């Protein structure tokens, strides 16, 4: 590693509350008064997002999140009222997460993959004790769009376990507001609908690197035909290295990082609140990445 001391400091900063609590938190805390009829919101969406971010980063239940936030407000000497746990639960449903603007408009390489996240459920000892029918384990499927150059998650989408990767792609791409020059994914995205979706969203010249199956035959897509020919002539491993498909290991590492840092499950129970939880987790991981990344140099 070429930047050991800087990277170690970035890891320390991830647990520093001053990194997560900005100086202007008080100014953006209270919701402005509305001039129309109806109830008056007491807290801004940013205040709710702020509390839920601390909850995700430090893996706290909602009540402990309220207590944790109260202690922070007290230590900072702020005259703020902290949302109670029921308000956090209610406002978290369908919360609009503030997006961070990218500093560069350069086209990126987009790597896409998915993983399963466990849902809260019952415990086996209760089933054994009372003789109840065993519950079928339920999962949510997290789809991620990753930029290998910056290490950022540029898009995420949460679905039920039975929704396929190819089916989710249009919704995932709808959350990505940057131009993509190269798309990379596994064989689950091998289909003409994926090509059409990418061309409609970005540009006809987009490079699509998706491994075709072993029994693939030529079709209308010229890029796919070239991949089939290259694999037949040089073998799949050499094709992966030459085409750049080996970059896919970076999103697999990112998924492993998600499960180590955020956890391999979802704390909330409702699908709407779980979606917000996943969006907040993506934003929190990007914040950690912005603090510093490890850089490596080849040693000969």
mmCIF file of C-alpha atoms in Angstrom:
data_model
loop_
_atom_site.group_PDB
_atom_site.id
_atom_site.type_symbol
_atom_site.label_atom_id
_atom_site.label_comp_id
_atom_site.label_asym_id
_atom_site.label_seq_id
_atom_site.Cartn_x
_atom_site.Cartn_y
_atom_site.Cartn_z
ATOM 1 C CA UNK A 1 0.000 0.000 0.000
ATOM 2 C CA UNK A 2 1.399 3.376 -1.039
ATOM 3 C CA UNK A 3 -0.610 5.612 1.335
ATOM 4 C CA UNK A 4 -0.716 3.633 4.557
ATOM 5 C CA UNK A 5 -0.739 6.552 7.011
ATOM 6 C CA UNK A 6 -3.366 8.535 5.071
ATOM 7 C CA UNK A 7 -5.605 5.495 4.697
ATOM 8 C CA UNK A 8 -5.306 4.627 8.389
ATOM 9 C CA UNK A 9 -6.376 8.165 9.260
ATOM 10 C CA UNK A 10 -9.404 7.897 6.953
ATOM 11 C CA UNK A 11 -10.426 4.724 8.795
ATOM 12 C CA UNK A 12 -10.203 6.555 12.128
ATOM 13 C CA UNK A 13 -12.294 9.413 10.788
ATOM 14 C CA UNK A 14 -15.158 7.063 9.939
ATOM 15 C CA UNK A 15 -15.839 6.793 13.678
ATOM 16 C CA UNK A 16 -15.400 10.524 14.332
ATOM 17 C CA UNK A 17 -18.728 12.215 15.053
ATOM 18 C CA UNK A 18 -17.450 15.546 13.760
ATOM 19 C CA UNK A 19 -17.278 13.940 10.298
ATOM 20 C CA UNK A 20 -20.963 13.001 10.383
ATOM 21 C CA UNK A 21 -22.255 16.101 12.202
ATOM 22 C CA UNK A 22 -21.770 19.191 10.034
ATOM 23 C CA UNK A 23 -21.482 22.690 11.459
ATOM 24 C CA UNK A 24 -24.666 23.902 9.774
ATOM 25 C CA UNK A 25 -26.844 21.126 11.206
ATOM 26 C CA UNK A 26 -28.797 23.582 13.399
ATOM 27 C CA UNK A 27 -29.625 25.856 10.460
ATOM 28 C CA UNK A 28 -31.146 23.009 8.453
ATOM 29 C CA UNK A 29 -32.846 21.251 11.353
ATOM 30 C CA UNK A 30 -36.279 22.861 11.668
ATOM 31 C CA UNK A 31 -38.777 22.790 8.833
ATOM 32 C CA UNK A 32 -39.910 26.237 7.548
ATOM 33 C CA UNK A 33 -43.472 27.159 8.324
ATOM 34 C CA UNK A 34 -45.957 26.426 5.579
ATOM 35 C CA UNK A 35 -48.497 28.975 4.349
ATOM 36 C CA UNK A 36 -51.064 26.429 3.205
ATOM 37 C CA UNK A 37 -53.553 24.430 5.234
ATOM 38 C CA UNK A 38 -52.507 21.224 6.919
ATOM 39 C CA UNK A 39 -50.156 19.979 9.582
ATOM 40 C CA UNK A 40 -46.841 21.680 10.190
ATOM 41 C CA UNK A 41 -43.739 19.499 9.862
ATOM 42 C CA UNK A 42 -41.368 20.097 12.747
ATOM 43 C CA UNK A 43 -38.209 18.669 11.207
ATOM 44 C CA UNK A 44 -36.743 18.907 7.728
ATOM 45 C CA UNK A 45 -36.110 15.807 5.635
ATOM 46 C CA UNK A 46 -32.396 16.498 6.112
ATOM 47 C CA UNK A 47 -32.774 16.291 9.906
ATOM 48 C CA UNK A 48 -34.543 12.932 9.625
ATOM 49 C CA UNK A 49 -31.929 11.687 7.166
ATOM 50 C CA UNK A 50 -29.178 12.832 9.501
ATOM 51 C CA UNK A 51 -30.580 10.830 12.429
ATOM 52 C CA UNK A 52 -31.195 7.744 10.289
ATOM 53 C CA UNK A 53 -27.655 7.960 8.899
ATOM 54 C CA UNK A 54 -26.211 7.721 12.403
ATOM 55 C CA UNK A 55 -28.530 4.792 12.997
ATOM 56 C CA UNK A 56 -27.243 2.937 9.921
ATOM 57 C CA UNK A 57 -23.555 3.730 10.469
ATOM 58 C CA UNK A 58 -23.525 2.757 14.160
ATOM 59 C CA UNK A 59 -26.176 0.004 13.851
ATOM 60 C CA UNK A 60 -28.590 1.424 16.425
ATOM 61 C CA UNK A 61 -32.267 0.677 17.036
ATOM 62 C CA UNK A 62 -34.568 3.688 16.717
ATOM 63 C CA UNK A 63 -34.854 4.377 20.451
ATOM 64 C CA UNK A 64 -31.094 4.265 20.911
ATOM 65 C CA UNK A 65 -30.764 6.543 17.875
ATOM 66 C CA UNK A 66 -32.929 9.117 19.635
ATOM 67 C CA UNK A 67 -30.801 8.895 22.788
ATOM 68 C CA UNK A 68 -27.564 9.031 20.805
ATOM 69 C CA UNK A 69 -28.717 12.133 18.945
ATOM 70 C CA UNK A 70 -29.789 13.826 22.186
ATOM 71 C CA UNK A 71 -26.303 13.343 23.618
ATOM 72 C CA UNK A 72 -24.722 14.825 20.467
ATOM 73 C CA UNK A 73 -26.986 17.889 20.612
ATOM 74 C CA UNK A 74 -26.107 18.349 24.278
ATOM 75 C CA UNK A 75 -22.363 18.037 23.693
ATOM 76 C CA UNK A 76 -22.528 20.517 20.812
ATOM 77 C CA UNK A 77 -24.478 22.981 22.915
ATOM 78 C CA UNK A 78 -27.313 23.235 20.391
ATOM 79 C CA UNK A 79 -30.856 24.266 21.234
ATOM 80 C CA UNK A 80 -32.542 21.569 19.166
ATOM 81 C CA UNK A 81 -35.381 19.150 19.807
ATOM 82 C CA UNK A 82 -34.478 15.624 18.703
ATOM 83 C CA UNK A 83 -37.131 13.629 16.808
ATOM 84 C CA UNK A 84 -38.519 10.765 18.845
ATOM 85 C CA UNK A 85 -38.246 7.207 17.603
ATOM 86 C CA UNK A 86 -41.846 7.077 16.355
ATOM 87 C CA UNK A 87 -41.265 10.219 14.250
ATOM 88 C CA UNK A 88 -38.113 8.699 12.770
ATOM 89 C CA UNK A 89 -40.041 5.556 11.901
ATOM 90 C CA UNK A 90 -42.959 7.451 10.354
ATOM 91 C CA UNK A 91 -40.905 10.026 8.447
ATOM 92 C CA UNK A 92 -38.452 7.384 7.263
ATOM 93 C CA UNK A 93 -41.139 5.868 5.032
ATOM 94 C CA UNK A 94 -40.647 7.304 1.549
ATOM 95 C CA UNK A 95 -38.054 9.842 2.721
ATOM 96 C CA UNK A 96 -36.378 11.680 -0.165
ATOM 97 C CA UNK A 97 -32.620 11.378 0.273
ATOM 98 C CA UNK A 98 -30.546 14.430 -0.643
ATOM 99 C CA UNK A 99 -28.138 13.585 -3.468
ATOM 100 C CA UNK A 100 -24.487 14.551 -3.481
ATOM 101 C CA UNK A 101 -23.463 16.227 -6.721
ATOM 102 C CA UNK A 102 -20.488 14.760 -8.536
ATOM 103 C CA UNK A 103 -17.494 17.004 -9.087
ATOM 104 C CA UNK A 104 -16.747 15.575 -12.550
ATOM 105 C CA UNK A 105 -18.923 15.168 -15.627
ATOM 106 C CA UNK A 106 -16.574 12.678 -17.286
ATOM 107 C CA UNK A 107 -18.166 9.412 -18.509
ATOM 108 C CA UNK A 108 -17.641 6.476 -16.168
ATOM 109 C CA UNK A 109 -17.377 2.712 -16.254
ATOM 110 C CA UNK A 110 -20.480 1.259 -14.625
ATOM 111 C CA UNK A 111 -20.262 -2.156 -12.962
ATOM 112 C CA UNK A 112 -23.557 -3.691 -11.856
ATOM 113 C CA UNK A 113 -24.239 -6.631 -9.550
ATOM 114 C CA UNK A 114 -26.713 -7.740 -6.889
ATOM 115 C CA UNK A 115 -26.733 -9.480 -3.522
ATOM 116 C CA UNK A 116 -29.229 -10.677 -0.930
ATOM 117 C CA UNK A 117 -29.929 -8.947 2.377
ATOM 118 C CA UNK A 118 -31.641 -10.771 5.233
ATOM 119 C CA UNK A 119 -34.872 -9.461 6.718
ATOM 120 C CA UNK A 120 -35.864 -9.314 10.360
ATOM 121 C CA UNK A 121 -37.750 -12.458 11.365
ATOM 122 C CA UNK A 122 -38.534 -14.870 14.174
ATOM 123 C CA UNK A 123 -36.048 -17.008 16.090
ATOM 124 C CA UNK A 124 -35.654 -20.769 15.838
ATOM 125 C CA UNK A 125 -35.853 -21.344 19.607
ATOM 126 C CA UNK A 126 -39.431 -19.975 19.612
ATOM 127 C CA UNK A 127 -40.386 -22.411 16.855
ATOM 128 C CA UNK A 128 -38.858 -25.357 18.690
ATOM 129 C CA UNK A 129 -40.402 -24.386 22.035
ATOM 130 C CA UNK A 130 -43.949 -23.833 20.821
ATOM 131 C CA UNK A 131 -44.005 -26.215 17.900
ATOM 132 C CA UNK A 132 -44.939 -23.545 15.378
ATOM 133 C CA UNK A 133 -44.459 -24.003 11.692
ATOM 134 C CA UNK A 134 -41.023 -22.862 10.620
ATOM 135 C CA UNK A 135 -41.035 -19.541 8.853
ATOM 136 C CA UNK A 136 -39.603 -19.371 5.403
ATOM 137 C CA UNK A 137 -36.572 -17.104 5.367
ATOM 138 C CA UNK A 138 -37.221 -13.898 3.453
ATOM 139 C CA UNK A 139 -34.709 -11.765 1.654
ATOM 140 C CA UNK A 140 -34.474 -8.493 -0.151
ATOM 141 C CA UNK A 141 -32.317 -8.148 -3.234
ATOM 142 C CA UNK A 142 -29.943 -5.189 -3.413
ATOM 143 C CA UNK A 143 -28.823 -4.074 -6.879
ATOM 144 C CA UNK A 144 -25.756 -1.813 -7.023
ATOM 145 C CA UNK A 145 -24.189 0.363 -9.711
ATOM 146 C CA UNK A 146 -20.498 0.981 -8.966
ATOM 147 C CA UNK A 147 -17.870 3.337 -10.401
ATOM 148 C CA UNK A 148 -14.455 1.615 -10.074
ATOM 149 C CA UNK A 149 -12.465 4.802 -10.687
ATOM 150 C CA UNK A 150 -13.910 6.754 -7.743
ATOM 151 C CA UNK A 151 -15.046 3.794 -5.626
ATOM 152 C CA UNK A 152 -18.542 5.305 -5.365
ATOM 153 C CA UNK A 153 -21.911 3.613 -5.443
ATOM 154 C CA UNK A 154 -23.625 5.672 -8.159
ATOM 155 C CA UNK A 155 -26.969 3.894 -7.930
ATOM 156 C CA UNK A 156 -28.803 1.321 -5.831
ATOM 157 C CA UNK A 157 -32.188 -0.359 -6.020
ATOM 158 C CA UNK A 158 -33.884 -2.644 -3.497
ATOM 159 C CA UNK A 159 -36.344 -5.273 -4.701
ATOM 160 C CA UNK A 160 -37.982 -8.448 -3.489
ATOM 161 C CA UNK A 161 -36.005 -11.657 -3.820
ATOM 162 C CA UNK A 162 -37.831 -12.894 -6.933
ATOM 163 C CA UNK A 163 -37.138 -9.861 -9.146
ATOM 164 C CA UNK A 164 -34.480 -10.594 -11.745
ATOM 165 C CA UNK A 165 -31.390 -8.493 -12.429
ATOM 166 C CA UNK A 166 -32.388 -7.757 -16.011
ATOM 167 C CA UNK A 167 -35.857 -6.641 -14.921
ATOM 168 C CA UNK A 168 -34.482 -4.212 -12.322
ATOM 169 C CA UNK A 169 -31.918 -2.568 -14.611
ATOM 170 C CA UNK A 170 -34.188 0.244 -15.962
ATOM 171 C CA UNK A 171 -35.067 1.366 -12.418
ATOM 172 C CA UNK A 172 -31.423 1.177 -11.352
ATOM 173 C CA UNK A 173 -30.270 3.250 -14.331
ATOM 174 C CA UNK A 174 -32.976 5.841 -13.656
ATOM 175 C CA UNK A 175 -31.090 6.777 -10.448
ATOM 176 C CA UNK A 176 -27.796 7.350 -12.297
ATOM 177 C CA UNK A 177 -27.300 10.939 -13.481
ATOM 178 C CA UNK A 178 -23.845 10.580 -15.024
ATOM 179 C CA UNK A 179 -22.844 9.523 -18.521
ATOM 180 C CA UNK A 180 -21.657 5.926 -18.885
ATOM 181 C CA UNK A 181 -19.148 4.901 -21.552
ATOM 182 C CA UNK A 182 -18.671 1.275 -20.487
ATOM 183 C CA UNK A 183 -21.097 -1.160 -18.862
ATOM 184 C CA UNK A 184 -19.887 -4.315 -17.154
ATOM 185 C CA UNK A 185 -21.975 -7.077 -15.557
ATOM 186 C CA UNK A 186 -22.228 -10.853 -15.248
ATOM 187 C CA UNK A 187 -24.093 -13.270 -17.502
ATOM 188 C CA UNK A 188 -27.467 -12.510 -15.906
ATOM 189 C CA UNK A 189 -27.506 -9.311 -17.993
ATOM 190 C CA UNK A 190 -26.955 -11.114 -21.300
ATOM 191 C CA UNK A 191 -30.036 -10.077 -23.276
ATOM 192 C CA UNK A 192 -31.240 -7.730 -25.984
ATOM 193 C CA UNK A 193 -33.480 -5.882 -23.521
ATOM 194 C CA UNK A 194 -30.367 -4.894 -21.543
ATOM 195 C CA UNK A 195 -28.701 -3.556 -24.693
ATOM 196 C CA UNK A 196 -31.807 -1.575 -25.640
ATOM 197 C CA UNK A 197 -32.086 -0.140 -22.140
ATOM 198 C CA UNK A 198 -28.443 0.976 -22.077
ATOM 199 C CA UNK A 199 -28.588 2.528 -25.542
ATOM 200 C CA UNK A 200 -31.783 4.433 -24.700
ATOM 201 C CA UNK A 201 -30.367 5.718 -21.409
ATOM 202 C CA UNK A 202 -26.861 6.603 -22.560
ATOM 203 C CA UNK A 203 -25.462 6.412 -26.086
ATOM 204 C CA UNK A 204 -25.395 3.920 -28.980
ATOM 205 C CA UNK A 205 -21.584 3.761 -28.712
ATOM 206 C CA UNK A 206 -21.615 2.444 -25.154
ATOM 207 C CA UNK A 207 -19.286 -0.530 -24.677
ATOM 208 C CA UNK A 208 -21.114 -3.483 -23.140
ATOM 209 C CA UNK A 209 -18.983 -6.196 -21.525
ATOM 210 C CA UNK A 210 -21.224 -9.112 -20.516
ATOM 211 C CA UNK A 211 -19.985 -12.714 -20.838
ATOM 212 C CA UNK A 212 -22.181 -14.752 -23.199
ATOM 213 C CA UNK A 213 -23.115 -18.314 -22.194
ATOM 214 C CA UNK A 214 -21.129 -21.279 -23.470
ATOM 215 C CA UNK A 215 -23.802 -22.185 -26.018
ATOM 216 C CA UNK A 216 -24.221 -18.603 -27.299
ATOM 217 C CA UNK A 217 -24.702 -18.068 -31.033
ATOM 218 C CA UNK A 218 -24.375 -14.977 -33.188
ATOM 219 C CA UNK A 219 -27.229 -12.511 -33.188
ATOM 220 C CA UNK A 220 -28.028 -8.910 -34.058
ATOM 221 C CA UNK A 221 -25.627 -7.380 -31.517
ATOM 222 C CA UNK A 222 -22.189 -6.944 -33.098
ATOM 223 C CA UNK A 223 -20.373 -6.388 -29.754
ATOM 224 C CA UNK A 224 -21.749 -9.654 -28.408
ATOM 225 C CA UNK A 225 -20.738 -11.456 -31.598
ATOM 226 C CA UNK A 226 -17.172 -10.177 -31.163
ATOM 227 C CA UNK A 227 -17.122 -11.471 -27.583
ATOM 228 C CA UNK A 228 -18.326 -14.895 -28.759
ATOM 229 C CA UNK A 229 -15.604 -15.045 -31.427
ATOM 230 C CA UNK A 230 -12.874 -13.894 -29.029
ATOM 231 C CA UNK A 231 -13.841 -16.530 -26.457
ATOM 232 C CA UNK A 232 -13.932 -19.244 -29.105
ATOM 233 C CA UNK A 233 -10.480 -18.270 -30.390
ATOM 234 C CA UNK A 234 -8.578 -17.392 -27.207
ATOM 235 C CA UNK A 235 -10.599 -18.911 -24.334
ATOM 236 C CA UNK A 236 -12.762 -17.289 -21.712
ATOM 237 C CA UNK A 237 -9.963 -16.385 -19.285
ATOM 238 C CA UNK A 238 -7.946 -14.495 -21.890
ATOM 239 C CA UNK A 239 -11.095 -12.753 -23.088
ATOM 240 C CA UNK A 240 -11.863 -11.618 -19.542
ATOM 241 C CA UNK A 241 -8.392 -10.080 -19.159
ATOM 242 C CA UNK A 242 -8.384 -8.394 -22.563
ATOM 243 C CA UNK A 243 -11.954 -7.089 -22.406
ATOM 244 C CA UNK A 244 -11.555 -5.756 -18.862
ATOM 245 C CA UNK A 245 -14.164 -8.062 -17.363
ATOM 246 C CA UNK A 246 -11.855 -8.745 -14.403
ATOM 247 C CA UNK A 247 -12.857 -5.315 -13.070
ATOM 248 C CA UNK A 248 -16.012 -7.015 -11.839
ATOM 249 C CA UNK A 249 -14.081 -8.215 -8.794
ATOM 250 C CA UNK A 250 -14.202 -4.626 -7.528
ATOM 251 C CA UNK A 251 -17.973 -4.605 -7.119
ATOM 252 C CA UNK A 252 -17.797 -7.989 -5.419
ATOM 253 C CA UNK A 253 -15.346 -6.434 -2.953
ATOM 254 C CA UNK A 254 -17.752 -3.502 -2.546
ATOM 255 C CA UNK A 255 -20.614 -5.867 -1.680
ATOM 256 C CA UNK A 256 -18.364 -7.561 0.871
ATOM 257 C CA UNK A 257 -17.533 -4.137 2.300
ATOM 258 C CA UNK A 258 -21.261 -3.287 2.554
ATOM 259 C CA UNK A 259 -21.917 -6.426 4.589
ATOM 260 C CA UNK A 260 -18.938 -5.866 6.885
ATOM 261 C CA UNK A 261 -19.605 -2.179 7.556
ATOM 262 C CA UNK A 262 -23.405 -1.882 7.288
ATOM 263 C CA UNK A 263 -24.366 -5.508 7.930
ATOM 264 C CA UNK A 264 -25.772 -8.387 5.931
ATOM 265 C CA UNK A 265 -29.397 -7.632 6.796
ATOM 266 C CA UNK A 266 -32.002 -4.890 7.007
ATOM 267 C CA UNK A 267 -33.112 -3.549 10.382
ATOM 268 C CA UNK A 268 -36.478 -2.138 9.322
ATOM 269 C CA UNK A 269 -39.488 -4.249 8.373
ATOM 270 C CA UNK A 270 -41.551 -2.296 5.845
ATOM 271 C CA UNK A 271 -40.431 -2.340 2.223
ATOM 272 C CA UNK A 272 -40.657 1.468 1.863
ATOM 273 C CA UNK A 273 -38.512 2.060 4.953
ATOM 274 C CA UNK A 274 -36.084 -0.673 3.876
ATOM 275 C CA UNK A 275 -35.620 1.118 0.554
ATOM 276 C CA UNK A 276 -34.713 4.331 2.391
ATOM 277 C CA UNK A 277 -32.393 2.371 4.678
ATOM 278 C CA UNK A 278 -30.512 0.995 1.655
ATOM 279 C CA UNK A 279 -30.231 4.459 0.067
ATOM 280 C CA UNK A 280 -28.853 5.932 3.289
ATOM 281 C CA UNK A 281 -26.363 3.073 3.577
ATOM 282 C CA UNK A 282 -25.122 3.727 0.030
ATOM 283 C CA UNK A 283 -24.662 7.419 0.785
ATOM 284 C CA UNK A 284 -22.858 6.658 4.062
ATOM 285 C CA UNK A 285 -20.422 4.285 2.320
ATOM 286 C CA UNK A 286 -19.718 6.951 -0.296
ATOM 287 C CA UNK A 287 -18.998 9.410 2.516
ATOM 288 C CA UNK A 288 -16.490 6.953 3.972
ATOM 289 C CA UNK A 289 -14.891 6.481 0.559
ATOM 290 C CA UNK A 290 -14.501 10.256 0.170
ATOM 291 C CA UNK A 291 -12.411 10.332 3.356
ATOM 292 C CA UNK A 292 -9.701 8.282 1.684
ATOM 293 C CA UNK A 293 -9.028 5.112 -0.284
ATOM 294 C CA UNK A 294 -6.119 2.711 -0.276
ATOM 295 C CA UNK A 295 -3.785 3.046 -3.254
ATOM 296 C CA UNK A 296 -1.446 0.314 -4.380
ATOM 297 C CA UNK A 297 1.714 0.256 -6.451
ATOM 298 C CA UNK A 298 3.070 -2.746 -8.259
ATOM 299 C CA UNK A 299 6.392 -3.974 -6.832
ATOM 300 C CA UNK A 300 8.665 -5.697 -9.340
#
